CSV table of C-alpha atoms and ligand atoms in Angstrom, one decimal:
chain,number,residue,atom,x,y,z
A,9,MET,CA,-15.7,-3.7,-123.3
A,10,SER,CA,-12.6,-4.6,-125.3
A,11,ALA,CA,-10.5,-7.5,-124.5
A,12,GLU,CA,-7.6,-5.1,-123.8
A,13,THR,CA,-9.3,-4.0,-120.5
A,14,TYR,CA,-9.0,-7.4,-118.9
A,15,ASN,CA,-6.9,-10.6,-119.1
A,16,GLN,CA,-8.7,-12.7,-121.7
A,17,ARG,CA,-7.5,-16.0,-120.0
A,18,MET,CA,-9.0,-14.9,-116.6
A,19,TYR,CA,-12.1,-13.8,-118.4
A,20,ASP,CA,-12.4,-17.4,-119.7
A,21,LEU,CA,-11.8,-19.0,-116.4
A,22,GLY,CA,-14.5,-16.7,-114.7
A,23,SER,CA,-17.0,-17.0,-117.3
A,24,GLU,CA,-16.7,-20.8,-117.9
A,25,PRO,CA,-17.8,-22.3,-114.4
A,26,SER,CA,-16.4,-25.8,-113.7
A,27,VAL,CA,-18.6,-28.7,-114.8
A,28,ILE,CA,-18.9,-29.7,-111.2
A,29,ARG,CA,-20.1,-26.4,-110.1
A,30,GLU,CA,-22.6,-26.1,-113.1
A,31,LEU,CA,-24.2,-29.3,-112.2
A,32,PHE,CA,-24.4,-28.2,-108.5
A,33,ALA,CA,-26.1,-24.9,-109.6
A,34,TYR,CA,-28.5,-26.9,-111.6
A,35,GLY,CA,-29.1,-29.1,-108.7
A,36,MET,CA,-30.0,-26.0,-106.6
A,37,THR,CA,-32.4,-24.8,-109.1
A,38,ARG,CA,-34.1,-28.1,-109.7
A,39,LYS,CA,-34.5,-28.7,-105.9
A,40,ALA,CA,-36.3,-25.5,-105.7
A,41,GLU,CA,-38.6,-26.5,-108.5
A,42,ILE,CA,-39.5,-30.1,-107.6
A,43,GLY,CA,-38.3,-30.5,-103.9
A,44,ALA,CA,-35.0,-31.3,-102.4
A,45,ASP,CA,-35.9,-34.8,-101.6
A,46,LYS,CA,-36.7,-35.6,-105.4
A,47,VAL,CA,-33.1,-34.5,-106.7
A,48,PHE,CA,-30.3,-37.0,-106.2
A,49,ASP,CA,-27.4,-34.6,-106.2
A,50,PHE,CA,-24.1,-36.4,-106.5
A,51,SER,CA,-22.2,-33.6,-107.9
A,52,ILE,CA,-20.0,-31.9,-105.4
A,53,GLY,CA,-17.4,-33.0,-102.6
A,54,ASN,CA,-18.9,-31.0,-99.8
A,55,PRO,CA,-18.4,-33.1,-96.7
A,56,SER,CA,-21.8,-34.4,-95.2
A,57,VAL,CA,-20.3,-35.0,-91.8
A,58,PRO,CA,-20.3,-32.1,-89.4
A,59,ALA,CA,-17.0,-30.8,-88.0
A,60,PRO,CA,-15.9,-32.4,-84.7
A,61,GLN,CA,-17.5,-30.9,-81.6
A,62,GLN,CA,-14.0,-30.2,-80.3
A,63,VAL,CA,-13.5,-27.8,-83.1
A,64,LYS,CA,-16.5,-25.9,-82.1
A,65,ASP,CA,-15.6,-25.8,-78.5
A,66,THR,CA,-12.1,-24.6,-79.4
A,67,LEU,CA,-13.5,-21.8,-81.6
A,68,VAL,CA,-16.0,-20.7,-78.9
A,69,LYS,CA,-13.1,-20.5,-76.4
A,70,LEU,CA,-10.9,-18.6,-78.9
A,71,LEU,CA,-13.7,-16.0,-79.5
A,72,GLU,CA,-13.5,-15.1,-75.8
A,73,GLU,CA,-10.0,-13.8,-76.4
A,74,ASP,CA,-8.8,-10.2,-77.0
A,75,PRO,CA,-10.2,-9.4,-80.5
A,76,THR,CA,-7.3,-7.3,-81.6
A,77,ALA,CA,-5.0,-10.0,-81.0
A,78,LEU,CA,-7.2,-12.9,-82.1
A,79,HIS,CA,-8.1,-11.2,-85.5
A,80,GLY,CA,-4.6,-9.7,-86.1
A,81,TYR,CA,-2.1,-10.8,-88.7
A,82,SER,CA,0.1,-13.8,-88.2
A,83,PRO,CA,3.3,-14.0,-89.8
A,84,ALA,CA,3.3,-14.7,-93.7
A,85,ALA,CA,4.0,-18.5,-93.1
A,86,GLY,CA,1.7,-18.9,-90.2
A,87,PHE,CA,2.3,-18.6,-86.4
A,88,PRO,CA,5.5,-20.3,-85.4
A,89,SER,CA,3.6,-22.2,-82.8
A,90,THR,CA,1.1,-23.5,-85.4
A,91,ARG,CA,3.9,-24.5,-87.8
A,92,GLN,CA,5.7,-26.3,-85.0
A,93,VAL,CA,2.3,-28.1,-84.0
A,94,VAL,CA,2.3,-29.3,-87.7
A,95,ALA,CA,5.8,-30.4,-87.6
A,96,ASP,CA,5.5,-32.2,-84.5
A,97,HIS,CA,2.3,-34.0,-85.9
A,98,ILE,CA,4.3,-35.1,-89.0
A,99,ARG,CA,7.1,-36.4,-86.7
A,100,ARG,CA,4.7,-38.3,-84.6
A,101,ASN,CA,2.6,-39.7,-87.4
A,102,PHE,CA,5.3,-40.6,-89.9
A,103,GLY,CA,8.5,-40.8,-87.9
A,104,LEU,CA,10.0,-38.1,-90.2
A,105,PRO,CA,12.4,-35.4,-88.8
A,106,ALA,CA,10.0,-32.6,-89.7
A,107,THR,CA,10.9,-29.1,-88.7
A,108,ALA,CA,8.7,-25.9,-88.5
A,109,ASP,CA,11.0,-24.4,-91.3
A,110,GLY,CA,9.4,-26.7,-93.9
A,111,VAL,CA,5.7,-25.9,-92.9
A,112,TYR,CA,3.7,-23.0,-94.5
A,113,LEU,CA,0.0,-22.6,-93.5
A,114,THR,CA,-2.3,-22.1,-96.5
A,115,ALA,CA,-5.9,-21.5,-97.5
A,116,GLY,CA,-6.6,-25.1,-98.1
A,117,ALA,CA,-5.0,-27.5,-100.5
A,118,ALA,CA,-5.9,-25.2,-103.5
A,119,GLY,CA,-3.9,-22.4,-102.0
A,120,ALA,CA,-1.1,-24.9,-101.3
A,121,LEU,CA,-1.0,-26.2,-104.9
A,122,ALA,CA,-0.9,-22.8,-106.4
A,123,ILE,CA,1.9,-21.7,-104.2
A,124,VAL,CA,3.9,-24.8,-104.6
A,125,LEU,CA,3.6,-24.8,-108.5
A,126,ALA,CA,4.8,-21.2,-108.6
A,127,ALA,CA,7.6,-21.9,-106.1
A,128,VAL,CA,9.2,-24.7,-108.0
A,129,SER,CA,8.6,-24.0,-111.7
A,130,TYR,CA,9.6,-21.6,-114.4
A,131,PRO,CA,7.1,-20.5,-117.1
A,132,GLY,CA,7.5,-22.9,-120.0
A,133,ASP,CA,8.0,-26.0,-117.8
A,134,GLU,CA,5.9,-29.1,-117.9
A,135,VAL,CA,4.0,-30.6,-115.0
A,136,ILE,CA,2.7,-34.1,-115.2
A,137,VAL,CA,-0.9,-34.9,-114.0
A,138,VAL,CA,-2.2,-38.5,-113.7
A,139,ALA,CA,-5.4,-38.8,-115.4
A,140,PRO,CA,-8.3,-39.0,-114.3
A,141,TYR,CA,-7.3,-35.9,-112.2
A,142,PHE,CA,-9.0,-33.0,-110.1
A,143,PRO,CA,-9.7,-30.5,-113.0
A,144,GLU,CA,-8.3,-27.4,-111.0
A,145,TYR,CA,-4.9,-28.7,-111.4
A,146,LYS,CA,-4.9,-27.4,-115.0
A,147,THR,CA,-6.0,-24.0,-113.8
A,148,PHE,CA,-3.2,-23.8,-111.2
A,149,ILE,CA,-0.5,-25.4,-113.5
A,150,GLU,CA,-1.4,-22.8,-116.4
A,151,ASN,CA,-1.4,-20.0,-113.9
A,152,ALA,CA,2.2,-20.7,-113.1
A,153,GLY,CA,2.9,-20.4,-116.9
A,154,CYS,CA,3.5,-24.2,-117.2
A,155,THR,CA,2.0,-26.8,-119.6
A,156,VAL,CA,-0.2,-29.7,-118.3
A,157,VAL,CA,1.1,-33.1,-119.5
A,158,GLU,CA,-1.7,-35.8,-118.9
A,159,VAL,CA,-0.5,-39.4,-118.3
A,160,LEU,CA,-3.3,-42.0,-118.0
A,161,ALA,CA,-3.4,-44.2,-115.0
A,162,ASP,CA,-3.4,-47.9,-115.6
A,163,PRO,CA,-6.9,-48.5,-117.3
A,164,GLU,CA,-7.5,-51.7,-115.3
A,165,THR,CA,-6.3,-50.9,-111.8
A,166,PHE,CA,-6.1,-47.2,-111.9
A,167,ALA,CA,-2.5,-47.5,-110.2
A,168,LEU,CA,0.4,-45.2,-111.6
A,169,ASP,CA,1.6,-46.3,-114.8
A,170,VAL,CA,5.3,-45.7,-114.1
A,171,ASP,CA,6.4,-46.5,-117.8
A,172,ALA,CA,4.0,-44.1,-119.2
A,173,ILE,CA,5.2,-41.4,-116.7
A,174,GLU,CA,8.7,-42.1,-117.6
A,175,GLN,CA,7.8,-41.6,-121.4
A,176,ALA,CA,6.4,-38.2,-120.6
A,177,ILE,CA,9.5,-36.9,-119.0
A,178,ASN,CA,11.8,-34.5,-120.8
A,179,ASP,CA,14.1,-31.6,-120.0
A,180,LYS,CA,11.2,-29.4,-119.5
A,181,THR,CA,9.5,-31.6,-116.9
A,182,ARG,CA,9.6,-29.9,-113.3
A,183,ALA,CA,7.1,-32.0,-111.3
A,184,ILE,CA,4.3,-34.5,-111.0
A,185,ILE,CA,1.2,-34.1,-108.9
A,186,ILE,CA,0.2,-37.2,-107.1
A,187,ASN,CA,-3.3,-37.4,-105.3
A,188,SER,CA,-3.9,-40.5,-103.2
A,189,PRO,CA,-6.5,-41.2,-101.9
A,190,ASN,CA,-7.7,-40.0,-105.3
A,191,ASN,CA,-10.3,-37.7,-106.6
A,192,PRO,CA,-12.2,-38.8,-108.6
A,193,VAL,CA,-11.4,-42.5,-108.7
A,194,GLY,CA,-11.1,-43.2,-104.9
A,195,SER,CA,-7.9,-45.4,-105.5
A,196,VAL,CA,-4.8,-45.4,-103.1
A,197,TYR,CA,-1.5,-46.0,-104.6
A,198,SER,CA,0.4,-48.8,-102.9
A,199,LYS,CA,3.9,-48.6,-101.4
A,200,GLU,CA,5.3,-50.7,-104.1
A,201,ASN,CA,3.7,-48.6,-107.0
A,202,LEU,CA,5.1,-45.4,-105.2
A,203,GLU,CA,8.6,-47.1,-104.7
A,204,ASP,CA,8.7,-47.9,-108.5
A,205,LEU,CA,7.7,-44.2,-109.2
A,206,ALA,CA,10.4,-43.0,-106.8
A,207,ALA,CA,13.0,-45.2,-108.3
A,208,MET,CA,12.4,-44.1,-112.0
A,209,LEU,CA,12.3,-40.4,-110.8
A,210,THR,CA,15.6,-40.6,-109.0
A,211,ARG,CA,17.1,-42.2,-112.2
A,212,LYS,CA,15.6,-39.3,-114.2
A,213,GLU,CA,16.9,-36.7,-111.7
A,214,GLU,CA,20.3,-38.1,-112.1
A,215,GLU,CA,20.1,-37.9,-116.0
A,216,LEU,CA,18.7,-34.4,-115.9
A,217,GLY,CA,21.1,-33.2,-113.1
A,218,ARG,CA,18.3,-31.5,-111.1
A,219,PRO,CA,15.3,-32.4,-108.9
A,220,LEU,CA,12.0,-33.5,-110.3
A,221,TYR,CA,9.4,-32.8,-107.5
A,222,ILE,CA,6.4,-34.9,-106.5
A,223,ILE,CA,3.7,-32.5,-105.3
A,224,SER,CA,1.7,-34.8,-103.0
A,225,ASP,CA,-2.0,-33.4,-102.9
A,226,GLU,CA,-3.4,-35.1,-99.7
A,227,PRO,CA,-6.7,-33.7,-98.8
A,228,TYR,CA,-8.2,-37.1,-98.5
A,229,ARG,CA,-5.3,-38.7,-96.7
A,230,ASN,CA,-7.4,-39.5,-93.5
A,231,ILE,CA,-10.5,-40.7,-95.4
A,232,THR,CA,-9.8,-44.3,-96.1
A,233,TYR,CA,-11.5,-47.7,-95.8
A,234,GLY,CA,-9.2,-50.2,-94.2
A,235,VAL,CA,-6.0,-49.3,-96.3
A,236,GLU,CA,-2.8,-47.5,-95.4
A,237,VAL,CA,-1.9,-44.5,-97.3
A,238,PRO,CA,2.0,-44.6,-97.6
A,239,TYR,CA,3.7,-41.2,-96.7
A,240,ILE,CA,5.4,-40.2,-100.0
A,241,PRO,CA,8.2,-38.1,-98.3
A,242,LEU,CA,9.5,-41.2,-96.8
A,243,ILE,CA,9.7,-42.9,-100.2
A,244,TYR,CA,11.0,-40.0,-102.3
A,245,PRO,CA,12.9,-37.1,-100.6
A,246,ASP,CA,11.9,-34.4,-103.3
A,247,THR,CA,8.4,-34.4,-102.2
A,248,ILE,CA,6.2,-31.4,-101.2
A,249,VAL,CA,2.9,-32.1,-99.4
A,250,CYS,CA,-0.2,-30.2,-100.0
A,251,TYR,CA,-2.5,-30.9,-97.0
A,252,SER,CA,-5.9,-29.7,-96.1
A,253,TYR,CA,-8.6,-29.8,-93.4
A,254,SER,CA,-11.5,-29.2,-95.8
A,255,LYS,CA,-12.3,-32.9,-95.9
A,256,ALA,CA,-10.4,-34.3,-92.8
A,257,LEU,CA,-12.2,-32.1,-90.4
A,258,SER,CA,-15.2,-31.0,-92.7
A,259,LEU,CA,-14.1,-27.4,-92.8
A,260,PRO,CA,-14.0,-26.6,-96.5
A,261,GLY,CA,-15.3,-23.1,-96.2
A,262,GLU,CA,-12.7,-22.1,-93.6
A,263,ARG,CA,-9.7,-22.4,-96.0
A,264,ILE,CA,-7.1,-24.0,-93.8
A,265,GLY,CA,-4.3,-26.3,-94.8
A,266,TYR,CA,-0.6,-26.5,-95.2
A,267,ILE,CA,2.5,-27.0,-97.3
A,268,TYR,CA,5.2,-29.3,-96.1
A,269,VAL,CA,8.5,-29.2,-97.8
A,270,SER,CA,10.2,-32.5,-96.9
A,271,ASP,CA,13.2,-32.2,-94.5
A,272,LEU,CA,14.7,-35.1,-96.3
A,273,MET,CA,15.0,-32.8,-99.4
A,274,GLU,CA,18.6,-31.9,-100.1
A,275,ASN,CA,17.8,-28.3,-100.9
A,276,SER,CA,14.7,-28.1,-98.4
A,277,HIS,CA,15.6,-24.8,-97.0
A,278,GLU,CA,15.8,-23.0,-100.2
A,279,VAL,CA,12.6,-24.6,-101.5
A,280,SER,CA,10.9,-23.5,-98.3
A,281,LEU,CA,12.1,-19.9,-99.1
A,282,ALA,CA,10.8,-20.3,-102.5
A,283,VAL,CA,7.4,-21.3,-101.1
A,284,ALA,CA,7.6,-18.4,-98.9
A,285,GLY,CA,8.3,-16.0,-101.9
A,286,ALA,CA,5.6,-17.7,-104.0
A,287,GLY,CA,2.9,-17.1,-101.2
A,288,ARG,CA,4.0,-13.5,-101.1
A,289,SER,CA,3.9,-13.1,-104.8
A,290,LEU,CA,0.4,-14.6,-105.0
A,291,GLY,CA,-0.8,-12.8,-101.9
A,292,TYR,CA,-1.6,-16.0,-100.2
A,293,VAL,CA,0.1,-14.8,-96.8
A,294,CYS,CA,-1.3,-15.4,-93.4
A,295,ALA,CA,-3.8,-18.2,-93.6
A,296,PRO,CA,-7.0,-17.6,-91.6
A,297,VAL,CA,-5.7,-17.1,-88.0
A,298,ILE,CA,-8.4,-18.4,-85.9
A,299,PHE,CA,-8.2,-21.6,-87.8
A,300,GLN,CA,-4.5,-21.8,-87.3
A,301,ARG,CA,-5.1,-21.5,-83.6
A,302,MET,CA,-7.8,-23.9,-83.6
A,303,LEU,CA,-5.2,-26.4,-85.2
A,304,GLU,CA,-2.9,-26.1,-82.2
A,305,SER,CA,-5.4,-28.1,-80.1
A,306,CYS,CA,-7.4,-30.2,-82.8
A,307,ILE,CA,-4.5,-31.4,-85.0
A,308,ASP,CA,-4.7,-34.9,-83.8
A,309,LEU,CA,-8.6,-35.2,-84.2
A,310,PRO,CA,-9.4,-38.3,-86.3
A,311,SER,CA,-11.7,-37.9,-89.4
A,312,ASP,CA,-15.1,-39.2,-88.9
A,313,VAL,CA,-15.3,-41.8,-91.9
A,314,GLU,CA,-18.2,-43.9,-90.5
A,315,ALA,CA,-20.9,-42.2,-92.4
A,316,TYR,CA,-18.9,-42.4,-95.6
A,317,ALA,CA,-18.1,-45.9,-95.1
A,318,THR,CA,-21.9,-46.6,-94.8
A,319,ASN,CA,-22.6,-44.6,-97.9
A,320,ARG,CA,-19.8,-46.4,-99.8
A,321,LYS,CA,-21.3,-49.9,-98.9
A,322,LEU,CA,-24.8,-48.9,-99.8
A,323,LEU,CA,-23.9,-47.1,-103.1
A,324,THR,CA,-21.6,-49.9,-104.4
A,325,GLU,CA,-23.9,-52.8,-103.3
A,326,GLY,CA,-26.9,-51.1,-104.8
A,327,LEU,CA,-25.1,-50.4,-108.1
A,328,LYS,CA,-23.5,-53.7,-108.4
A,329,ALA,CA,-27.0,-55.4,-107.9
A,330,LEU,CA,-28.2,-53.2,-110.9
A,331,GLY,CA,-25.3,-54.2,-113.1
A,332,TYR,CA,-23.2,-51.0,-113.1
A,333,GLU,CA,-19.4,-51.2,-113.3
A,334,TYR,CA,-17.3,-49.0,-111.1
A,335,VAL,CA,-13.9,-48.9,-109.3
A,336,GLU,CA,-14.0,-50.1,-105.7
A,337,PRO,CA,-12.9,-47.1,-103.7
A,338,GLN,CA,-10.3,-47.4,-101.0
A,339,GLY,CA,-10.3,-43.9,-100.1
A,340,ALA,CA,-12.0,-40.3,-100.4
A,341,PHE,CA,-15.8,-40.2,-101.0
A,342,TYR,CA,-16.2,-40.5,-104.7
A,343,LEU,CA,-17.3,-43.5,-106.8
A,344,TRP,CA,-16.0,-43.9,-110.3
A,345,VAL,CA,-18.8,-45.5,-112.5
A,346,LYS,CA,-18.6,-46.6,-116.0
A,347,ALA,CA,-21.0,-44.6,-118.3
A,348,LEU,CA,-23.5,-46.8,-120.1
A,349,GLU,CA,-22.6,-45.2,-123.4
A,350,ASP,CA,-19.2,-43.9,-124.7
A,351,ASP,CA,-20.2,-40.2,-124.4
A,352,ALA,CA,-20.1,-39.4,-120.6
A,353,LYS,CA,-21.7,-36.1,-121.1
A,354,ALA,CA,-24.6,-37.5,-122.9
A,355,PHE,CA,-24.9,-40.2,-120.2
A,356,SER,CA,-24.8,-37.4,-117.5
A,357,GLU,CA,-27.6,-35.6,-119.4
A,358,ARG,CA,-29.7,-38.7,-119.6
A,359,ALA,CA,-29.1,-39.4,-115.9
A,360,LYS,CA,-30.4,-35.8,-115.2
A,361,SER,CA,-33.8,-36.8,-116.6
A,362,TYR,CA,-34.0,-39.2,-113.8
A,363,GLU,CA,-32.9,-36.5,-111.3
A,364,LEU,CA,-29.6,-38.1,-110.9
A,365,LEU,CA,-26.6,-35.5,-110.9
A,366,LEU,CA,-23.5,-37.4,-112.0
A,367,VAL,CA,-20.3,-35.6,-113.1
A,368,PRO,CA,-19.2,-36.7,-116.6
A,369,SER,CA,-15.5,-37.7,-116.7
A,370,ASP,CA,-14.2,-35.5,-119.5
A,371,SER,CA,-13.1,-32.5,-117.3
A,372,PHE,CA,-11.1,-35.0,-115.2
A,373,GLY,CA,-9.1,-36.0,-118.4
A,374,ALA,CA,-10.7,-39.3,-119.1
A,375,PRO,CA,-13.7,-40.2,-121.3
A,376,GLY,CA,-16.5,-42.7,-120.6
A,377,TRP,CA,-17.2,-42.5,-116.8
A,378,VAL,CA,-19.0,-40.3,-114.3
A,379,ARG,CA,-18.1,-39.5,-110.8
A,380,VAL,CA,-20.6,-40.1,-108.0
A,381,SER,CA,-19.8,-38.0,-104.8
A,382,TYR,CA,-21.2,-40.0,-101.9
A,383,CYS,CA,-20.5,-37.4,-99.3
A,384,VAL,CA,-24.3,-37.1,-99.1
A,385,GLY,CA,-27.0,-37.9,-96.7
A,386,ARG,CA,-27.7,-41.7,-96.4
A,387,ASP,CA,-31.4,-41.1,-97.6
A,388,VAL,CA,-30.1,-39.7,-100.9
A,389,ILE,CA,-28.3,-42.8,-101.7
A,390,GLU,CA,-31.2,-45.0,-100.6
A,391,ASN,CA,-33.8,-43.0,-102.4
A,392,SER,CA,-31.7,-42.8,-105.6
A,393,MET,CA,-31.7,-46.4,-106.3
A,394,PRO,CA,-35.0,-46.7,-108.2
A,395,ALA,CA,-33.6,-43.8,-110.4
A,396,PHE,CA,-30.4,-45.7,-111.1
A,397,LYS,CA,-32.5,-48.7,-111.9
A,398,ALA,CA,-34.6,-46.9,-114.5
A,399,LEU,CA,-31.4,-45.2,-115.9
A,400,LYS,CA,-29.9,-48.6,-116.5
A,401,GLU,CA,-33.1,-50.1,-117.9
A,402,SER,CA,-33.4,-47.2,-120.4
A,403,TYR,CA,-30.2,-48.5,-121.9
A,404,ASP,CA,-31.1,-52.2,-121.6
A,405,ALA,CA,-34.4,-51.5,-123.5
B,521,PLP,N1,-7.1,-31.4,-104.4
B,521,PLP,C1,-8.2,-32.3,-104.6
B,521,PLP,C2,-7.9,-33.7,-105.1
B,521,PLP,C3,-9.7,-32.0,-104.3
B,521,PLP,O1,-10.6,-32.9,-104.4
B,521,PLP,C4,-9.8,-30.6,-103.6
B,521,PLP,C5,-11.1,-30.2,-103.3
B,521,PLP,O2,-12.2,-30.9,-103.7
B,521,PLP,C6,-8.8,-29.7,-103.5
B,521,PLP,C7,-7.5,-30.2,-103.8
B,521,PLP,C8,-8.9,-28.4,-102.8
B,521,PLP,O3,-9.3,-28.5,-101.5
B,521,PLP,P1,-9.3,-27.4,-100.5
B,521,PLP,O4,-10.6,-27.0,-100.1
B,521,PLP,O5,-8.3,-28.0,-99.4
B,521,PLP,O6,-8.7,-26.2,-101.2
């Protein structure tokens, strides 16, 4: 078939699976070959904690309702009642005067990001991402016709390097994506760090005479280990939040999340309408209705972080004792571990020979590290330690 019969960029995206998914697929094959308990699969961020019982009970009750109404369309932005429940939740939790007008229900954070990028940018604009970053940002940004501008996080602390971000801003810059708690590093940006960013962006907005948006990608907001995650709309008014219940309530396959355009933004109403237009143009209307309804009674459920906290402790203590270097995670469920050679791909390949599946850092926009997803059974971590030991010794020899 000739390239004229399809879009080459889409073909390339479809035929090049992400490094994470490739490793995950390899893990499935390998488990079938040698037994699931012999493969230590740290590749993917699929929550290992079950969704709360209240979610199940709510769904069972909903299924008793009249099916034509239950499975029918909602308005494009979501049920007014669900949008109101989300706005009330934001008011209660962050003290921000949120209204339903700013809320748009989406198919997870991925859907939210794709919509927001299309809503605020023009083709040819630039969008800043802080490396290391979630690889799909590139896909969403480029799909909006924009260019990805990578700015490295501080190499020591992995905080935002506000000076470096300032250097990257020019008259084409439209937005910056902030992800805290961060995938893949597990860092949480402090209030001071975000205030510095906000002050710099405000200055730049005045220079440019137009908004520079923060797109705050927050699927891990509720998965933290004793730290507060500052709410960015309270720090910087030109913020659009992309939230998701994939990790918070362990519902990644159900595709439910929301966009919140801050009510503190000067042109929030217009941006909310642009969000509605982008959702419409992308075909992302009417997020899964049963899960919108579920949210109405489950929105205040806490995330169950206990298992992740235990895993984090076991993994970090185990790897520290073996002499690995890593970034102490404050949130999410990923450990960012220094590769034992410069080439992270080669390190990940060698790890495979010890049945350890570790994602090399290159696709996150940073060389020399691997990401270890610890949203796995506790036994996977415990049983993997001899393999980590042997891997380390293979470099020490
Ligand atoms: N953003 C980040 C940083 C993620 O890690 C993920 C998923 O792993 C997403 C967005 C997409 O999540 P969702 O399932 O809500 O689309």
